[in-house]
Coordinates of C-alpha atoms and ligand atoms in Angstrom, one line a residue:
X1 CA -52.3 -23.2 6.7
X2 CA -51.2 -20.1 8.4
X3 CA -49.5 -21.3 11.4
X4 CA -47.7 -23.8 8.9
X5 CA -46.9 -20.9 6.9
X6 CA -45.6 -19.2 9.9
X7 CA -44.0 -22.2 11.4
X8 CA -41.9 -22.1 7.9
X9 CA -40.6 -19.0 8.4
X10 CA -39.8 -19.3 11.8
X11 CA -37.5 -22.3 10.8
X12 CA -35.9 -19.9 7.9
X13 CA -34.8 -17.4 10.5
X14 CA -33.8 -19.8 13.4
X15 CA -31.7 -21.4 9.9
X16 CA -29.8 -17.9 9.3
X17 CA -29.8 -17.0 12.9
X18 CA -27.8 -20.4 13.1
X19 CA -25.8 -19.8 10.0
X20 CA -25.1 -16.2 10.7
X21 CA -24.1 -17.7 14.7
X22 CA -21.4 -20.2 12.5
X23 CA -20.1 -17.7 10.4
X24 CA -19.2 -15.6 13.6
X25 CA -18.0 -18.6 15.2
X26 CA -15.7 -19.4 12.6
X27 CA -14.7 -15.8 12.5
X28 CA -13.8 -15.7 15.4
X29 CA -12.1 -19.2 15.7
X30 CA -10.0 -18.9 12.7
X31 CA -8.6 -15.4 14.2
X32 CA -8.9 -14.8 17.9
X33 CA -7.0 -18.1 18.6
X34 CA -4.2 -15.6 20.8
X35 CA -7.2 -13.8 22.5
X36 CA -5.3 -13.2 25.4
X37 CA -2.6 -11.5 24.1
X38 CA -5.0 -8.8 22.0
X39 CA -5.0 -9.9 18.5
X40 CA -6.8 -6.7 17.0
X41 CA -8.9 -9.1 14.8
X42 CA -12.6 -6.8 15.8
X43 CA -10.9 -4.1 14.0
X44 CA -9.9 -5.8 11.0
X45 CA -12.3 -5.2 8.0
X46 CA -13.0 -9.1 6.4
X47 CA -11.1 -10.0 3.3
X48 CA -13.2 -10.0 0.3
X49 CA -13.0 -10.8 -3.7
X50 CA -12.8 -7.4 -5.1
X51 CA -16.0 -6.2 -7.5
X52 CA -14.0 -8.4 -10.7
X53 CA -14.6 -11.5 -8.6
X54 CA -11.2 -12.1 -8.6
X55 CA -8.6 -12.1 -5.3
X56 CA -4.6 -11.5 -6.2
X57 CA -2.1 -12.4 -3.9
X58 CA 1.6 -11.3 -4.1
X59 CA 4.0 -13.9 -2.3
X60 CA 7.1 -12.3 -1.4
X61 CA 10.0 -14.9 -0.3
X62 CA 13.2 -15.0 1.2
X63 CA 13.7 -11.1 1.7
X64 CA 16.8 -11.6 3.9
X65 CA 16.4 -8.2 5.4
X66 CA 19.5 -6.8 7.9
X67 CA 22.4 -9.3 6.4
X68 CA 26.1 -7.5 7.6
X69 CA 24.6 -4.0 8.4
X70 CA 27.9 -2.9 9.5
X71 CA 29.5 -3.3 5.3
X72 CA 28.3 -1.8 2.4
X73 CA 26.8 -4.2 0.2
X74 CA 24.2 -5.4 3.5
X75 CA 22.2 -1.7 3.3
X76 CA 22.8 -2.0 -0.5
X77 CA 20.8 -5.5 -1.0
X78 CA 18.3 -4.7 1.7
X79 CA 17.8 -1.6 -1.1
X80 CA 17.7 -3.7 -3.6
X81 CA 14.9 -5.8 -1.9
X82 CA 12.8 -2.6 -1.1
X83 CA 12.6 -2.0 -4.9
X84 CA 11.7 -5.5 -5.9
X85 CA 8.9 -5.4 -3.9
X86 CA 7.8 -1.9 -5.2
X87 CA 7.9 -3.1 -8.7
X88 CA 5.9 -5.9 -8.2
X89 CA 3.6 -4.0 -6.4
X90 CA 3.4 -1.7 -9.0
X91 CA 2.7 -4.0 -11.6
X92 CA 0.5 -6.2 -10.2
X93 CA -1.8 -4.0 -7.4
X94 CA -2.6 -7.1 -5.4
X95 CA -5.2 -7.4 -3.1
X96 CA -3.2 -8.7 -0.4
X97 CA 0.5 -10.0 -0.1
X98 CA 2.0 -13.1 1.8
X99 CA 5.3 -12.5 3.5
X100 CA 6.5 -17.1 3.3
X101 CA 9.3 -16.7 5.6
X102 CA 12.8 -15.3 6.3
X103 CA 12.3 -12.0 6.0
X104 CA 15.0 -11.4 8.4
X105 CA 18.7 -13.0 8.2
X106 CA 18.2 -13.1 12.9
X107 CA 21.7 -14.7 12.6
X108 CA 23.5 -12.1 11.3
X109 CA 21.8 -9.4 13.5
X110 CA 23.8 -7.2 16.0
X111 CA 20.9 -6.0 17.4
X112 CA 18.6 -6.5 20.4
X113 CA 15.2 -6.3 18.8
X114 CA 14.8 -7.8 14.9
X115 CA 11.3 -6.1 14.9
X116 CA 13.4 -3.3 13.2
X117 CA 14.1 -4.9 9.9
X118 CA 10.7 -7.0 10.2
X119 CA 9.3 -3.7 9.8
X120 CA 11.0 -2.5 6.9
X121 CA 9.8 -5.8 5.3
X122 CA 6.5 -5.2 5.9
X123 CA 6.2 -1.7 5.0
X124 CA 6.4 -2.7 1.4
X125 CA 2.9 -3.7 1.3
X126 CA 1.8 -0.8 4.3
X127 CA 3.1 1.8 2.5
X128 CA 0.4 0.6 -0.7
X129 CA -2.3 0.4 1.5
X130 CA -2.2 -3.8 0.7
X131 CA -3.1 -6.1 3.5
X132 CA -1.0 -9.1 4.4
X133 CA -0.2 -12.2 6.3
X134 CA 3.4 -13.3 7.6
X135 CA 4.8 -16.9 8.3
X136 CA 8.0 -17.7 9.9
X137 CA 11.3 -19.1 8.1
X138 CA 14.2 -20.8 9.3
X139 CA 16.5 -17.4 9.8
X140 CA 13.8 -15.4 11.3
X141 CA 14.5 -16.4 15.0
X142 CA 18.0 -18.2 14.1
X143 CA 20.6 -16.9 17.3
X144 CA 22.8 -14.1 16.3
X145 CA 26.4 -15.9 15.1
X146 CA 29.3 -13.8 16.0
X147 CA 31.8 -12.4 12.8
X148 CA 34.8 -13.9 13.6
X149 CA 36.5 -10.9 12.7
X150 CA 34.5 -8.9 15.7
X151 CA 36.4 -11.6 18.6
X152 CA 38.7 -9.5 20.6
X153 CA 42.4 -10.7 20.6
X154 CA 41.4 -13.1 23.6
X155 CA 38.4 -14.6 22.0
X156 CA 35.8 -12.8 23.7
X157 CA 33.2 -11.6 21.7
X158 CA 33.0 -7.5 22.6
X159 CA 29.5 -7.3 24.3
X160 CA 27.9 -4.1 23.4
X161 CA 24.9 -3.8 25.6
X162 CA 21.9 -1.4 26.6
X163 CA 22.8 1.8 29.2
X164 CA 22.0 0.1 32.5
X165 CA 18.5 1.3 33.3
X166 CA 18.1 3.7 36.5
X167 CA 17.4 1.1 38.8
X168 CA 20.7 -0.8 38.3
X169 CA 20.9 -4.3 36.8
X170 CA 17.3 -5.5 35.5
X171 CA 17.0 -8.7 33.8
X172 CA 16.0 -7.2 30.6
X173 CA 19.6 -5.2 30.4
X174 CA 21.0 -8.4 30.9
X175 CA 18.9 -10.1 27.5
X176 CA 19.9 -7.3 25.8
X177 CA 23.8 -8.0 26.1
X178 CA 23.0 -11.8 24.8
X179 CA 22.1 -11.2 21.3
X180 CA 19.6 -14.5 21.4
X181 CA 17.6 -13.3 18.4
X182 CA 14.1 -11.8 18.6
X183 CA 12.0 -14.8 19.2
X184 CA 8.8 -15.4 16.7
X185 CA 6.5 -14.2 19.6
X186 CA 8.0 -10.9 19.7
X187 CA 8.3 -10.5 15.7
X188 CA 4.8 -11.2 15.6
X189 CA 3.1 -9.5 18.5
X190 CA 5.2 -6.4 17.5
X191 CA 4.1 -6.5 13.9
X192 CA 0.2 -7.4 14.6
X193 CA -0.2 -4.7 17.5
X194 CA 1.5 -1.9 15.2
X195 CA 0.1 -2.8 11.8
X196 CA -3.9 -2.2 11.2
X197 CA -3.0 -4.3 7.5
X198 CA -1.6 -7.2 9.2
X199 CA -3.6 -10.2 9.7
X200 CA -1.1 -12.0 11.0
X201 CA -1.4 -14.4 13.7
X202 CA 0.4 -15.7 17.1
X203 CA -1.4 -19.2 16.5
X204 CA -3.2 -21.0 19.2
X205 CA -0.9 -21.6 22.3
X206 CA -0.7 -25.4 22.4
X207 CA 1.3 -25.6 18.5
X208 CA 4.0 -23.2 20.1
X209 CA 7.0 -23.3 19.5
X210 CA 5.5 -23.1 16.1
X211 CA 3.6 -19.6 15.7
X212 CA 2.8 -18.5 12.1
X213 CA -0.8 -21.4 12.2
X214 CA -3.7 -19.7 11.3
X215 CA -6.7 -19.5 8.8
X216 CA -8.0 -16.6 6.8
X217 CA -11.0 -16.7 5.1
X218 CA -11.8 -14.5 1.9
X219 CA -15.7 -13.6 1.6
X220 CA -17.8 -13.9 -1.5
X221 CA -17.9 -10.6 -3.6
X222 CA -21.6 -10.8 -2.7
X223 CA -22.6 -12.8 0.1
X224 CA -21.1 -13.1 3.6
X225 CA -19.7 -16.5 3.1
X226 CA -16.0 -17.9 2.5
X227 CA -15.3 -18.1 -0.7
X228 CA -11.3 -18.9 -0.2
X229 CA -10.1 -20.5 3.0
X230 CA -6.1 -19.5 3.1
X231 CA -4.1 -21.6 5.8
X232 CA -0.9 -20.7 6.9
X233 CA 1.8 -23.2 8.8
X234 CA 5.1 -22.5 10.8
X235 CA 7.2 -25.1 9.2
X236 CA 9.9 -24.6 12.0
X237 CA 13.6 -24.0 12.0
X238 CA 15.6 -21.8 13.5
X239 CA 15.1 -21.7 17.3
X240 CA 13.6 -25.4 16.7
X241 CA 13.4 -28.1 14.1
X242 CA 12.4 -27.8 10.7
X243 CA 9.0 -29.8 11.0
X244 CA 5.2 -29.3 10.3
X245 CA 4.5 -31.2 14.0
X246 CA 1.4 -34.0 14.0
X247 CA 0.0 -31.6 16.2
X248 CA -0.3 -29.0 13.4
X249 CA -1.9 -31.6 11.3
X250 CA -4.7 -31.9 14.1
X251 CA -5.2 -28.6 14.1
X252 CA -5.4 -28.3 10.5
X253 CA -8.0 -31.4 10.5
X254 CA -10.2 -29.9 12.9
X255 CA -10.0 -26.4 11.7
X256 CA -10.9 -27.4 8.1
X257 CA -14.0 -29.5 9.4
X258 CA -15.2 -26.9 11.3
X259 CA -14.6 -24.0 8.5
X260 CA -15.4 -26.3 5.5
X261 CA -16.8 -29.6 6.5
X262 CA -18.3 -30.6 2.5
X263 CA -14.9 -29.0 1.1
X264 CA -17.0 -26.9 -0.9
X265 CA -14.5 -23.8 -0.3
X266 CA -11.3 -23.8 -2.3
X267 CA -8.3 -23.6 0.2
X268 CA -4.5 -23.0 -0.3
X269 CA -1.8 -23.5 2.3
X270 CA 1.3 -21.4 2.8
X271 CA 4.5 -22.5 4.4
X272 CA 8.0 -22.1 4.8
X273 CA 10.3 -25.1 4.2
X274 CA 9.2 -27.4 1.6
X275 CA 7.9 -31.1 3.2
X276 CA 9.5 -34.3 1.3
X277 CA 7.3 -34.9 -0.9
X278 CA 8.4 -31.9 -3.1
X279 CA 11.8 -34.1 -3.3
X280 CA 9.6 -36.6 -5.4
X281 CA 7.6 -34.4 -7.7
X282 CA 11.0 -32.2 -7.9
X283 CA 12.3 -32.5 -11.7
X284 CA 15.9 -33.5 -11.3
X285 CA 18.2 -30.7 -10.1
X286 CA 19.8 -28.8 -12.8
X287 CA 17.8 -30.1 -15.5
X288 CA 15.2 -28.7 -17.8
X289 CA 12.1 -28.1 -16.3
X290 CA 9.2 -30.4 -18.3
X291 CA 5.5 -30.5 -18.3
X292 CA 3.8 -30.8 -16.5
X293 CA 5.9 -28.6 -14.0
X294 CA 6.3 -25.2 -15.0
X295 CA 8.6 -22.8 -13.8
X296 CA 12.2 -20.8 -14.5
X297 CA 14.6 -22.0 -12.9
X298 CA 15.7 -25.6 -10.7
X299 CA 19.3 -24.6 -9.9
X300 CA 19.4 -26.8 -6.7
X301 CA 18.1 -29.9 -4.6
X302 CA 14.8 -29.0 -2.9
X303 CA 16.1 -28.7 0.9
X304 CA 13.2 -30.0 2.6
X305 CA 11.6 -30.9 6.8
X306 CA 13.4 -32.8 8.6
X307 CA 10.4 -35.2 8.5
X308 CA 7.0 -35.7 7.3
X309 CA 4.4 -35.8 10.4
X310 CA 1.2 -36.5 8.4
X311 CA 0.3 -33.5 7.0
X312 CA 1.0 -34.1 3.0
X313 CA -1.5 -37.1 3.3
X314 CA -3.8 -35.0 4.9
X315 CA -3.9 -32.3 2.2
X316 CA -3.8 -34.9 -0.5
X317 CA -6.9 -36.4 0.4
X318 CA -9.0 -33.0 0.7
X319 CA -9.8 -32.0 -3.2
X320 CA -10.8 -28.3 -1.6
X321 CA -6.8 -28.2 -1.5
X322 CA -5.3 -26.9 -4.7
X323 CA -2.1 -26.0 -3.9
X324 CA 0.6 -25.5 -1.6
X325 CA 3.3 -22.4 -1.6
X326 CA 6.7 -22.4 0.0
X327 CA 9.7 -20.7 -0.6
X328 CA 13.1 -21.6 1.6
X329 CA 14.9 -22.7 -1.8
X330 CA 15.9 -19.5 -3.6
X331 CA 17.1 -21.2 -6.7
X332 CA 13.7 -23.2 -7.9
X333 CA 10.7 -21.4 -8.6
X334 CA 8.5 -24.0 -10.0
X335 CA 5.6 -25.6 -9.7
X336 CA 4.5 -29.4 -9.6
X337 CA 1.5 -31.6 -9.4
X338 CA 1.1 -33.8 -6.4
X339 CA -1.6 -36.3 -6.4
X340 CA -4.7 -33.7 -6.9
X341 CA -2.9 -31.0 -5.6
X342 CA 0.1 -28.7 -7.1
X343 CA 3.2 -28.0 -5.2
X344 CA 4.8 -24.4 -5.9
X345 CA 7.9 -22.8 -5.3
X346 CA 7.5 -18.9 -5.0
X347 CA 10.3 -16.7 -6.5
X348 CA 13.5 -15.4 -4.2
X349 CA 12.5 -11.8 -4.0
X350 CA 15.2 -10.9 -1.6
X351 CA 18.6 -9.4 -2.9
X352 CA 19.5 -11.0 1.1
X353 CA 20.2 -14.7 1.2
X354 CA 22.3 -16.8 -1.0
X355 CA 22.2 -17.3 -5.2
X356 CA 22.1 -14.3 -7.3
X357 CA 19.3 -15.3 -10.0
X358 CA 17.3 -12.2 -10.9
X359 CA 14.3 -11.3 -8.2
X360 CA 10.9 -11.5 -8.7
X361 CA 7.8 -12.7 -7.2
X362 CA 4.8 -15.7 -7.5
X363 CA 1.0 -14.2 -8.2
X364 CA -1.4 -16.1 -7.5
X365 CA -4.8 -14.9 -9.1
X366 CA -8.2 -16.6 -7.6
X367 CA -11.1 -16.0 -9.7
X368 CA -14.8 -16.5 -7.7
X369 CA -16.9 -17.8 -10.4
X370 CA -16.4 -20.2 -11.8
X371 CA -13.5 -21.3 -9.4
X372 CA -10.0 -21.0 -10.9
X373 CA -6.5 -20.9 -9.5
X374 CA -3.9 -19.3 -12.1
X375 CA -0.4 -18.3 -11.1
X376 CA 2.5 -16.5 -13.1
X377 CA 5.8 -15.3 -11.7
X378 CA 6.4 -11.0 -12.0
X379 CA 9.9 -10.2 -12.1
X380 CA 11.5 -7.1 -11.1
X381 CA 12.5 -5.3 -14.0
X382 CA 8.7 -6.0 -15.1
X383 CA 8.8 -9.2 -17.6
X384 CA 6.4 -12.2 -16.8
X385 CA 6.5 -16.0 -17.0
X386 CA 5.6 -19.7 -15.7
X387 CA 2.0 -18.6 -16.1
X388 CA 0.4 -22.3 -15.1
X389 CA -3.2 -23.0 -13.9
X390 CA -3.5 -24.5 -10.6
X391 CA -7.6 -25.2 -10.5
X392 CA -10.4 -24.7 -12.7
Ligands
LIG1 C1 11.2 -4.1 19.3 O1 11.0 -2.9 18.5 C2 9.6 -2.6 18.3 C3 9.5 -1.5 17.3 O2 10.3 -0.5 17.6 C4 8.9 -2.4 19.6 O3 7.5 -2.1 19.4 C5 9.0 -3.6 20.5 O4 8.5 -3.3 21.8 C6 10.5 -3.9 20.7 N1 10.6 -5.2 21.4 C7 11.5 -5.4 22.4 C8 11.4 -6.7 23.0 O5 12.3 -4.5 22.7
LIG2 C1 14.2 -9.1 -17.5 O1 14.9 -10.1 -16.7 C2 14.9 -11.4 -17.3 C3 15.5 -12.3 -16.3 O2 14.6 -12.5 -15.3 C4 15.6 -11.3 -18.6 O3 15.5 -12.6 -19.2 C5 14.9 -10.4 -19.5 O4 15.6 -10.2 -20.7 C6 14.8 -9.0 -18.9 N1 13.9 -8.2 -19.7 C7 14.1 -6.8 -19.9 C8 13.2 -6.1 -20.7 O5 15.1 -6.3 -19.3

C-alpha cells in the first residue's frame, strides 16, 4: 500500500505544481502581453478581494480634461472634475477605479504631449493610494482642431513650436510643430512606466491600432485563485474607427478559454463606446426610465460603434459575463438587461465634454461569497441612487 500511498501524493504535487504553473501562466498572459516595451507587471502586487470579501470599483467617465486651456471656464471645469472625483473617492473608498475613456478632450489641445492632462486624471485615484485601469475614448487621441479664431489674417494657423534642439532640425522638432495629438501608445506607455497604481495595459501588438485590450484578474480573499476576471476593450475612435474589431473578439475568445475555460469566474467587460445592441435594450430617448432598467437620467439617443464585429454574441453566450460598462453618452446613466447579461451606462463625471446634468459616478460593488454584482451611482454633492443588482 505504501508506494500507492506515495504514488498518490506524488500526483497531488505534480496537480498543484501544474496548477500553480497555470496560474503563473495566466498571470503572465493576461499582463505581460507588451513585454517588449517593459510593462512593470513583476512589480505590481495582484488585485485581491479585501478581508470583507467584497471588491469596489469606482468608474469614472468622460473627464474631458484640458478643453480651451487658453479661457477661463476650461481650468475652471477641469477644477470642477478634480473635485468630483475627490468626493466620490471620499465617499466610497474603492478598491480600485476604472478610468472608461476620454479623459482628455486631444482635439482641443494646443500642446505637444497630452500625457500632461492624462496625468492630472489619474492622479485622482494616485493621490488615494487607489489602483486603476484606463481604456481609451474617442477624444483621447482625436487630432488637435485649430480655434478658428487663432488663424492669422491669411489663414495660416500660427505654428508655435519647440526651440530647435542643438543639433539643428531633428524630426522630433518638426512633430512637435504639428499638433497630431498624443497617440494612445504614448498616453499609455507614459502613464504605465510612471504610475506603480496603474495596471493599465498597451494590449498585445497584433489588435493595434486598438490599445486599451487587456484582462485583470482579482484573487480570492483566501486562496490564490481568480475570483473576478475584469476585461477591458478599446472600442476605437478618434485616430481610427469607432469599432470593437473581430479580431478583438478572437482575442477575447481565447483569452477567456484559457483564464476561465468552465466559466466558473464571474467576469465584467469595460469599454468605451456603447455597441448596437444598447440601441435595442435602450428605453426610448427622453422618456421615463422603467423596470427593469434602472437609472437617472436618458436625455439622449445612445450613440453607438460604427458596427457590430461579433463580440455582443460572444458575451451573450458566456453566463460568467454579467455585465458590460461604457460611458461615451454623458446624458444616460442607466442600466439594461441584455439576454443574460446587463448593459450599463456609467455616470458623466467630467465637468469637460458636453451636457451639464449634475456629475457623479457608477460603483460597482462585487461581493466573493456568495457571488453578487450590485451597482449604485454616487453623486458629487454626496446623494446616491439607481442602486440595481446585476448578479446574484
Ligand atoms: C510627455 O510627457 C510625459 C510626462 O511629462 C513624459 O514622460 C513623456 O516622455 C512625454 N512624451 C513625449 C512624446 O514627449
Ligand atoms: C444632490 O444632487 C441631486 C442631483 O443629482 C439633487 O437631486 C439633490 O437634491 C442634491 N442633494 C443635496 C443634498 O444637495
Amino acid at each position: 500500500m505504501r508506494w500507492w500511498h506515495n504514488l498518490a501524493a506524488v500526483g497531488a504535487l505534480l496537480a498543484a505544481l501544474a496548477a500553480a504553473a497555470a496560474l503563473t501562466v495566466a498571470g503572465l498572459r493576461s499582463t505581460t502581453s507588451d513585454s517588449k516595451r517593459g510593462h512593470p507587471s513583476a512589480r505590481r502586487p495582484p488585485l485581491r478581494f479585501g478581508p470583507g470579501g467584497s471588491f469596489k470599483v469606482a468608474l469614472f467617465a468622460d473627464l474631458h480634461y484640458g478643453e480651451d486651456a487658453w479661457t477661463d471656464w476650461g481650468p475652471a471645469q477641469d477644477a470642477g472634475s478634480d473635485r468630483v472625483m475627490a468626493a466620490v473617492l471620499d465617499a466610497e473608498k474603492p478598491d480600485f477605479v476604472v478610468y472608461l475613456g476620454d479623459l482628455v478632450t486631444a482635439n482641443n489641445l494646443p500642446i505637444p504631449n497630452a500625457s500632461l492632462y492624462w496625468d492630472r486624471a489619474v492622479s485622482a485615484a494616485r493621490g488615494r493610494g487607489v489602483p486603476w485601469a484606463a481604456v481609451f475614448g474617442n477624444h483621447d487621441d482625436m487630432a488637435f482642431e485649430w480655434p478658428p479664431e487663432w488663424f492669422s489674417p491669411d489663414g495660416v494657423p500660427p505654428l508655435r513650436c519647440p526651440p530647435p534642439s542643438p543639433s539643428g532640425n531633428s524630426p522630433s522638432t518638426d512633430r512637435g510643430c504639428s499638433f497630431r495629438g498624443t497617440p494612445r501608445i504614448d498616453l499609455m506607455t507614459t502613464e504605465i512606466s510612471n504610475n506603480r497604481l496603474s495596471y493599465s495595459s498597451n494590449g498585445p501588438k497584433d489588435l493595434w491600432p486598438g490599445v486599451s485590450n487587456y484582462v485583470l484578474q482579482v484573487l480570492s480573499r483566501n486562496r490564490d485563485d481568480p475570483a473576478l476576471l475584469m476585461y477591458f476593450l478599446d472600442s476605437g475612435g478618434g485616430s481610427y474607427t469607432e469599432v470593437v474589431s473581430s479580431a478583438q473578439v478572437k482575442w477575447f475568445q481565447s483569452q477567456s478559454q484559457f483564464l476561465n475555460p468552465d466559466g466558473r469566474i464571474p467576469e465584467l467587460i469595460f469599454w468605451h463606446i456603447p455597441s448596437t445592441a444598447y440601441v435595442k435594450v435602450a428605453p426610448k430617448a427622453k422618456s421615463e426610465i422603467r423596470k427593469p432598467c434602472v437609472g437617472s437620467i436618458n436625455k439622449e439617443d445612445v450613440a453607438p460603434q460604427v458596427a457590430e464585429w461579433g463580440m455582443m454574441d460572444v458575451l451573450a453566450k458566456r453566463p460568467s459575463v454579467k455585465a458590460i460598462f461604457v460611458g461615451h453618452n454623458h446624458g444616460l446613466d442607466w442600466c439594461c438587461p441584455y439576454e443574460k447579461l446587463w448593459l450599463c451606462f456609467a455616470r458623466h463625471t467630467g465637468y469637460g465634454g458636453y451636457g451639464n446634468w449634475p456629475r457623479g459616478a457608477r460603483i460597482i460593488q462585487i461581493t466573493e461569497n456568495s457571488f453578487s454584482t450590485v451597482s449604485w451611482i454616487r453623486m458629487e454633492n454626496g446623494t446616491k441612487h439607481s442602486d440595481v443588482t446585476l448578479s446574484s
